[in-house]
Amino acid sequence: MKTIEKQADVLIIGGGAAGCFAAITLAEEHPGLSVLLVDKAGIERSGCLAAGVNALNAYITPGHTPQDYVDYVAKDAAGIVREDLLLSMSEGLNEVTHKIERLGLVILKDEQGNYVPRGWRNIKINGENIKPILAHAVRLADHVTVVEHVDVVDLLKAEDGRVNGAWGIGVNDDAAYIFSAGAVICTTGGAAGLYRPNHPGAARHTMWYCPFNTGTGYAMGLRAGAEMTTFEMRFIALRCKDTIAPTGTLAQGVGAAQVNARGEKYQAKYGNTTSERLYAVVSENLAGRGPCALETHTITEEQEESLERAYLNMAPSQTMRWWETGLGPRTADVEVEGTEPYVVGGHTASGYWIDNGRATTVPGLFAAGDVAGGCPQKYVTGAFVEGRIAAQSAAAYARRHPQAQADAREAQKVLAHYFVRDGAEAENASLFTTDDLEEAMQQVMDENAGGITAGYRYTEHQLHMADQHIRRLANLSENLRASDGYGLMKIFELRERLLVCRVLIAHLLARRETRWHCFAENLDHPDVDPHFEEYVNSVYEHGEVRILYRPLVHAGKEAVR
C-alpha cells in the first residue's frame, strides 16, 4: 500500500463530541500548536451525535451545584465511580453549554430568557444540527487539519515507551497513514456490536449506540499497555421497542410512568436507578406481566405534538413510526425493551484509567469522552468538558515533548499479514468472512455472557465458555485477508471487538457480586458484597488480561497510578 505521513504537535483520534471540542480548545487556547484531527468518517455526521439530540442531559440548573451532580451519579452507580473525575467534569458543564450555544446550538428558553429544564439536571434543545455546528467550528479553527475516512488501527510508541503517534488505513484511498505527534488524545467512543442486537440481518445497525464505534480506542490502548477500568459495568439502554428510540424524552418530558400489561405502575418496588429501571422491565416480563410500556395515552394533544418534534431532533424513526401506523402516543402506550449490552464510558464507568488531567497510564496518551473511564453519565456536555481538559493537558505535554517521526515498522508488519493485492487470494485465505465471525462472536456473547436472550444474566461457567469461544474466533480472525482499505477496516474492527470481549469477560468474572442488576447480573453471586467497594481494573500483557483492584477515589484525592 502507498504510505502517507503526517505530523502535528497534538494528534486527536476520533471526531465525535469530545474530539471536536478538544480541537476547538487547542485552536483557541494554544494557537502555537499544530493539531491533527483524524476521523473514520466525516465529522459533520460521525459518532454518537450523528443523528442529533433533543436535550443536554448534564447541566447544573439553578439551585443545584456540581457536587449535587457528583452525588447523584455516585448513587446511581452504587458508588463505583471516580468522584475526582466527576467533580472536575461537573464543574465545567455549564461553561461548555454556553460555548456550544455561542457556536449556534438552539437551546430552548422561557419567556424570561432562562433555559427550559427537563428535570433538575437536563435542558431542552433543538439539536438535530449539533454535529454540523461542531464540525463547522473545527473547520474554521486555525492550525487544525482534519483528516477524514481514515480508520486508525493502533498507537505508535517511541523507544522510551511514550506514545508519539498512530497509524491507520484510508478507507477510500487504500493508503496506509502514519501520524507522528508530541501528544495523542483518544476520543474514539465506546464499543457497540459485541452482542447480538435486537434486530438481525440488514437491520442490525438499528441499535442505541453508534454501530460504528467498535472499541477501537480501547483495543489500541490495551495493546499499548494502558490500564482500563470497570468494563464490567456494562450499559444496557431501556428504549422504545423496535425503533430503539430514547425513553427519557417520554419519562421526563411528559412524565410517562412505566406500566405492565395489566396497567400496573411497578417501578417503585424495584428502585429507580438506571439499571433498576431496566431490571424492572426484564423482571415483569419474566413474571408474565409484560409487555411493559410507558403510559402515554393520557397526555394532551399539545404534548403529543411536542413529542413528535422532539423525536425528529434525535430519533426520527419513532415519529415516523407513529405517523406510519397511526398509533401515536395518545392512541397507544409506547412499548419498551432493553438493548444489547455496550461498553461505554459516557453512561457507565468503563474505559481508560485516567488522572484528573485525563492522562492515561501510558505517557503521551490522553483520553476523553466515552472512551475514558471512571466518570459515568457525562453525556454530551461531559464529553465536551473532558475534551477541553484533555486538550489542555496534551498541549502542556506536547510543549515538553516536541513531535518526532514515529516508527512505522509495527504497522508495516500488521499490513503485511492482512493485506493482499489479489482479491481472489483474499477471499480464499479463510473459510470464513468477517461477517461470519462477527455473527458468531455476537451469538457467543449473547448466549454465554449475559445478552438479550439470556435476560442479561450469566454464570461463571458460562463466562469461561464464552472466553474459550472468543479466543477461538480470535485465532480464526488471523486468517482473514483483504485487498482494499474497506476490507481491512472490517477485519480490524472485528479484531477490536474480539479483544474488548475478552477484557469484558475477564471483568465480569472478577466482580463476584451483583452490584447492578442487568448491567452485571451474576447468578452465582446474586447479591451486593458490601466489602467489594473497589474498582476492577485490567492491563493486557503477553496476550492475557491481568486483573487489578484499586481502592475507591473520592473528590479531592489522587488516584493510584
Tab-separated table of N, CA and C in Angstrom, residues 38-135:
chain	number	residue	atom	x	y	z
A	38	VAL	N	-8.250	13.202	13.296
A	38	VAL	CA	-8.453	12.092	12.366
A	38	VAL	C	-9.752	11.382	12.702
A	39	ASP	N	-10.595	11.177	11.702
A	39	ASP	CA	-11.889	10.537	11.921
A	39	ASP	C	-12.114	9.437	10.895
A	40	LYS	N	-12.794	8.378	11.321
A	40	LYS	CA	-13.076	7.248	10.425
A	40	LYS	C	-14.106	7.608	9.372
A	41	ALA	N	-14.944	8.604	9.663
A	41	ALA	CA	-15.986	9.024	8.725
A	41	ALA	C	-15.791	10.500	8.395
A	42	GLY	N	-16.894	11.229	8.216
A	42	GLY	CA	-16.843	12.671	8.023
A	42	GLY	C	-17.377	13.336	9.271
A	43	ILE	N	-16.701	14.337	9.791
A	43	ILE	CA	-17.023	14.848	11.121
A	43	ILE	C	-18.378	15.551	11.192
A	44	GLU	N	-18.980	15.920	10.061
A	44	GLU	CA	-20.319	16.532	10.124
A	44	GLU	C	-21.370	15.572	10.671
A	45	ARG	N	-21.196	14.261	10.430
A	45	ARG	CA	-22.233	13.306	10.851
A	45	ARG	C	-21.602	12.018	11.367
A	46	SER	N	-20.571	12.132	12.177
A	46	SER	CA	-19.949	10.929	12.717
A	46	SER	C	-20.160	10.857	14.221
A	47	GLY	N	-20.012	9.648	14.762
A	47	GLY	CA	-20.080	9.465	16.202
A	47	GLY	C	-21.500	9.433	16.741
A	48	CYS	N	-21.602	9.530	18.069
A	48	CYS	CA	-22.887	9.353	18.752
A	48	CYS	C	-23.873	10.477	18.476
A	49	LEU	N	-23.381	11.645	18.060
A	49	LEU	CA	-24.263	12.780	17.807
A	49	LEU	C	-24.708	12.850	16.344
A	50	ALA	N	-24.425	11.818	15.575
A	50	ALA	CA	-24.680	11.871	14.142
A	50	ALA	C	-26.121	12.249	13.808
A	51	ALA	N	-27.070	11.650	14.526
A	51	ALA	CA	-28.484	11.881	14.219
A	51	ALA	C	-29.069	13.059	14.979
A	52	GLY	N	-28.279	13.648	15.880
A	52	GLY	CA	-28.772	14.765	16.676
A	52	GLY	C	-29.153	14.344	18.079
A	53	VAL	N	-29.635	15.291	18.854
A	53	VAL	CA	-30.006	15.043	20.240
A	53	VAL	C	-31.028	16.103	20.640
A	54	ASN	N	-31.977	15.767	21.516
A	54	ASN	CA	-33.031	16.733	21.828
A	54	ASN	C	-32.939	17.311	23.238
A	55	ALA	N	-31.876	16.975	23.962
A	55	ALA	CA	-31.666	17.550	25.295
A	55	ALA	C	-30.192	17.445	25.644
A	56	LEU	N	-29.738	18.357	26.493
A	56	LEU	CA	-28.420	18.235	27.097
A	56	LEU	C	-28.654	17.659	28.487
A	57	ASN	N	-28.253	16.412	28.679
A	57	ASN	CA	-28.633	15.672	29.880
A	57	ASN	C	-27.717	15.914	31.072
A	58	ALA	N	-26.720	16.766	30.923
A	58	ALA	CA	-25.849	17.091	32.052
A	58	ALA	C	-25.661	18.605	32.086
A	59	TYR	N	-26.405	19.234	32.966
A	59	TYR	CA	-26.351	20.690	33.138
A	59	TYR	C	-26.752	20.989	34.570
A	60	ILE	N	-26.065	21.926	35.209
A	60	ILE	CA	-26.362	22.268	36.597
A	60	ILE	C	-27.372	23.413	36.596
A	61	THR	N	-28.617	23.093	36.892
A	61	THR	CA	-29.692	24.092	36.870
A	61	THR	C	-29.659	24.945	38.146
A	62	PRO	N	-30.312	26.117	38.127
A	62	PRO	CA	-30.328	26.990	39.311
A	62	PRO	C	-30.809	26.249	40.556
A	63	GLY	N	-30.117	26.506	41.676
A	63	GLY	CA	-30.464	25.841	42.922
A	63	GLY	C	-29.686	24.573	43.176
A	64	HIS	N	-28.847	24.171	42.209
A	64	HIS	CA	-28.050	22.959	42.357
A	64	HIS	C	-26.574	23.273	42.142
A	65	THR	N	-25.724	22.368	42.561
A	65	THR	CA	-24.272	22.559	42.479
A	65	THR	C	-23.626	21.376	41.766
A	66	PRO	N	-22.386	21.541	41.311
A	66	PRO	CA	-21.672	20.393	40.737
A	66	PRO	C	-21.602	19.197	41.684
A	67	GLN	N	-21.472	19.457	42.980
A	67	GLN	CA	-21.417	18.340	43.932
A	67	GLN	C	-22.728	17.564	43.950
A	68	ASP	N	-23.853	18.245	43.706
A	68	ASP	CA	-25.142	17.540	43.610
A	68	ASP	C	-25.105	16.518	42.482
A	69	TYR	N	-24.492	16.918	41.377
A	69	TYR	CA	-24.421	16.001	40.237
A	69	TYR	C	-23.516	14.817	40.562
A	70	VAL	N	-22.398	15.081	41.236
A	70	VAL	CA	-21.498	14.004	41.653
A	70	VAL	C	-22.237	13.016	42.547
A	71	ASP	N	-22.981	13.534	43.511
A	71	ASP	CA	-23.711	12.670	44.442
A	71	ASP	C	-24.767	11.834	43.724
A	72	TYR	N	-25.463	12.463	42.774
A	72	TYR	CA	-26.488	11.743	42.013
A	72	TYR	C	-25.872	10.586	41.220
A	73	VAL	N	-24.769	10.859	40.516
A	73	VAL	CA	-24.150	9.828	39.686
A	73	VAL	C	-23.567	8.716	40.550
A	74	ALA	N	-22.922	9.089	41.651
A	74	ALA	CA	-22.338	8.082	42.535
A	74	ALA	C	-23.407	7.142	43.088
A	75	LYS	N	-24.549	7.684	43.450
A	75	LYS	CA	-25.646	6.854	43.958
A	75	LYS	C	-26.184	5.942	42.855
A	76	ASP	N	-26.339	6.484	41.656
A	76	ASP	CA	-26.882	5.705	40.546
A	76	ASP	C	-25.966	4.540	40.193
A	77	ALA	N	-24.647	4.731	40.350
A	77	ALA	CA	-23.668	3.695	40.012
A	77	ALA	C	-23.250	2.873	41.222
A	78	ALA	N	-24.011	2.960	42.322
A	78	ALA	CA	-23.744	2.189	43.541
A	78	ALA	C	-22.318	2.417	44.046
A	79	GLY	N	-21.817	3.635	43.871
A	79	GLY	CA	-20.544	4.021	44.468
A	79	GLY	C	-19.311	3.731	43.658
A	80	ILE	N	-19.406	2.959	42.582
A	80	ILE	CA	-18.220	2.598	41.808
A	80	ILE	C	-17.979	3.659	40.741
A	81	VAL	N	-17.512	4.813	41.185
A	81	VAL	CA	-17.198	5.929	40.298
A	81	VAL	C	-15.915	6.597	40.790
A	82	ARG	N	-15.343	7.434	39.951
A	82	ARG	CA	-14.220	8.289	40.336
A	82	ARG	C	-14.788	9.661	40.659
A	83	GLU	N	-14.953	9.956	41.955
A	83	GLU	CA	-15.553	11.232	42.339
A	83	GLU	C	-14.694	12.410	41.913
A	84	ASP	N	-13.362	12.230	41.859
A	84	ASP	CA	-12.495	13.329	41.424
A	84	ASP	C	-12.770	13.699	39.977
A	85	LEU	N	-12.955	12.685	39.122
A	85	LEU	CA	-13.256	12.949	37.714
A	85	LEU	C	-14.649	13.537	37.549
A	86	LEU	N	-15.586	13.009	38.304
A	86	LEU	CA	-16.959	13.516	38.222
A	86	LEU	C	-17.032	14.990	38.616
A	87	LEU	N	-16.286	15.380	39.653
A	87	LEU	CA	-16.342	16.764	40.110
A	87	LEU	C	-15.723	17.709	39.087
A	88	SER	N	-14.553	17.358	38.561
A	88	SER	CA	-13.932	18.239	37.565
A	88	SER	C	-14.765	18.329	36.304
A	89	MET	N	-15.469	17.243	35.964
A	89	MET	CA	-16.374	17.278	34.823
A	89	MET	C	-17.583	18.160	35.124
A	90	SER	N	-18.203	17.959	36.295
A	90	SER	CA	-19.421	18.693	36.649
A	90	SER	C	-19.174	20.192	36.736
A	91	GLU	N	-17.996	20.576	37.196
A	91	GLU	CA	-17.682	21.992	37.341
A	91	GLU	C	-17.596	22.723	36.002
A	92	GLY	N	-17.429	21.982	34.919
A	92	GLY	CA	-17.333	22.614	33.612
A	92	GLY	C	-18.560	22.495	32.741
A	93	LEU	N	-19.621	21.847	33.228
A	93	LEU	CA	-20.787	21.565	32.390
A	93	LEU	C	-21.448	22.830	31.852
A	94	ASN	N	-21.672	23.798	32.712
A	94	ASN	CA	-22.402	24.988	32.272
A	94	ASN	C	-21.572	25.847	31.331
A	95	GLU	N	-20.274	25.912	31.568
A	95	GLU	CA	-19.408	26.717	30.703
A	95	GLU	C	-19.404	26.191	29.275
A	96	VAL	N	-19.276	24.870	29.103
A	96	VAL	CA	-19.266	24.329	27.739
A	96	VAL	C	-20.642	24.436	27.098
A	97	THR	N	-21.704	24.406	27.912
A	97	THR	CA	-23.050	24.605	27.373
A	97	THR	C	-23.185	25.998	26.767
A	98	HIS	N	-22.718	26.998	27.480
A	98	HIS	CA	-22.768	28.363	26.948
A	98	HIS	C	-21.906	28.485	25.695
A	99	LYS	N	-20.791	27.762	25.658
A	99	LYS	CA	-19.903	27.789	24.493
A	99	LYS	C	-20.600	27.217	23.255
A	100	ILE	N	-21.241	26.066	23.398
A	100	ILE	CA	-21.885	25.466	22.232
A	100	ILE	C	-23.082	26.302	21.791
A	101	GLU	N	-23.717	27.012	22.734
A	101	GLU	CA	-24.793	27.920	22.340
A	101	GLU	C	-24.240	29.072	21.513
A	102	ARG	N	-23.085	29.603	21.906
A	102	ARG	CA	-22.466	30.683	21.129
A	102	ARG	C	-22.061	30.214	19.740
A	103	LEU	N	-21.752	28.931	19.622
A	103	LEU	CA	-21.388	28.387	18.310
A	103	LEU	C	-22.601	28.189	17.408
A	104	GLY	N	-23.823	28.246	17.981
A	104	GLY	CA	-25.012	28.179	17.139
A	104	GLY	C	-26.079	27.202	17.554
A	105	LEU	N	-25.860	26.423	18.630
A	105	LEU	CA	-26.877	25.468	19.062
A	105	LEU	C	-28.092	26.211	19.627
A	106	VAL	N	-29.280	25.782	19.234
A	106	VAL	CA	-30.518	26.386	19.740
A	106	VAL	C	-30.905	25.700	21.045
A	107	ILE	N	-30.876	26.463	22.141
A	107	ILE	CA	-31.308	25.970	23.441
A	107	ILE	C	-32.630	26.646	23.778
A	108	LEU	N	-33.637	25.862	24.095
A	108	LEU	CA	-34.970	26.411	24.324
A	108	LEU	C	-34.980	27.271	25.593
A	109	LYS	N	-35.721	28.396	25.533
A	109	LYS	CA	-35.786	29.319	26.663
A	109	LYS	C	-37.232	29.707	26.938
A	110	ASP	N	-37.487	30.072	28.201
A	110	ASP	CA	-38.827	30.509	28.566
A	110	ASP	C	-38.977	32.010	28.315
A	111	GLU	N	-40.104	32.580	28.734
A	111	GLU	CA	-40.372	33.993	28.462
A	111	GLU	C	-39.390	34.922	29.166
A	112	GLN	N	-38.754	34.445	30.237
A	112	GLN	CA	-37.768	35.254	30.955
A	112	GLN	C	-36.347	35.065	30.413
A	113	GLY	N	-36.211	34.244	29.384
A	113	GLY	CA	-34.904	34.016	28.796
A	113	GLY	C	-34.079	32.949	29.482
A	114	ASN	N	-34.688	32.164	30.367
A	114	ASN	CA	-33.984	31.086	31.051
A	114	ASN	C	-34.114	29.781	30.266
A	115	TYR	N	-33.097	28.944	30.388
A	115	TYR	CA	-33.155	27.644	29.734
A	115	TYR	C	-34.346	26.849	30.261
A	116	VAL	N	-35.002	26.134	29.355
A	116	VAL	CA	-36.143	25.302	29.739
A	116	VAL	C	-35.621	23.968	30.266
A	117	PRO	N	-35.860	23.661	31.542
A	117	PRO	CA	-35.323	22.414	32.101
A	117	PRO	C	-36.169	21.209	31.723
A	118	ARG	N	-35.540	20.047	31.775
A	118	ARG	CA	-36.245	18.768	31.655
A	118	ARG	C	-35.757	17.924	32.826
A	119	GLY	N	-36.234	18.279	34.023
A	119	GLY	CA	-35.665	17.731	35.242
A	119	GLY	C	-34.580	18.665	35.759
A	120	TRP	N	-34.019	18.365	36.923
A	120	TRP	CA	-33.093	19.316	37.558
A	120	TRP	C	-31.702	19.319	36.939
A	121	ARG	N	-31.390	18.360	36.092
A	121	ARG	CA	-30.045	18.294	35.503
A	121	ARG	C	-30.066	18.249	33.974
A	122	ASN	N	-31.189	18.547	33.346
A	122	ASN	CA	-31.305	18.487	31.890
A	122	ASN	C	-31.933	19.773	31.371
A	123	ILE	N	-31.571	20.152	30.142
A	123	ILE	CA	-32.244	21.262	29.475
A	123	ILE	C	-32.584	20.863	28.048
A	124	LYS	N	-33.661	21.464	27.524
A	124	LYS	CA	-34.155	21.109	26.200
A	124	LYS	C	-33.443	21.906	25.112
A	125	ILE	N	-33.171	21.250	23.998
A	125	ILE	CA	-32.522	21.914	22.875
A	125	ILE	C	-33.181	21.470	21.570
A	126	ASN	N	-32.905	22.206	20.513
A	126	ASN	CA	-33.170	21.738	19.148
A	126	ASN	C	-31.814	21.311	18.599
A	127	GLY	N	-31.512	20.024	18.724
A	127	GLY	CA	-30.143	19.582	18.472
A	127	GLY	C	-29.934	18.717	17.262
A	128	GLU	N	-30.822	18.767	16.278
A	128	GLU	CA	-30.609	17.960	15.074
A	128	GLU	C	-29.289	18.304	14.405
A	129	ASN	N	-28.858	19.566	14.511
A	129	ASN	CA	-27.650	20.001	13.790
A	129	ASN	C	-26.468	20.226	14.715
A	130	ILE	N	-26.453	19.595	15.899
A	130	ILE	CA	-25.364	19.839	16.836
A	130	ILE	C	-24.019	19.389	16.269
A	131	LYS	N	-23.991	18.287	15.527
A	131	LYS	CA	-22.718	17.810	14.987
A	131	LYS	C	-22.215	18.702	13.849
A	132	PRO	N	-23.057	19.118	12.911
A	132	PRO	CA	-22.584	20.079	11.917
A	132	PRO	C	-22.082	21.384	12.531
A	133	ILE	N	-22.690	21.824	13.625
A	133	ILE	CA	-22.223	23.038	14.300
A	133	ILE	C	-20.804	22.833	14.818
A	134	LEU	N	-20.559	21.708	15.463
A	134	LEU	CA	-19.219	21.403	15.953
A	134	LEU	C	-18.221	21.304	14.808
A	135	ALA	N	-18.609	20.591	13.765
A	135	ALA	CA	-17.707	20.409	12.623
A	135	ALA	C	-17.349	21.738	11.978
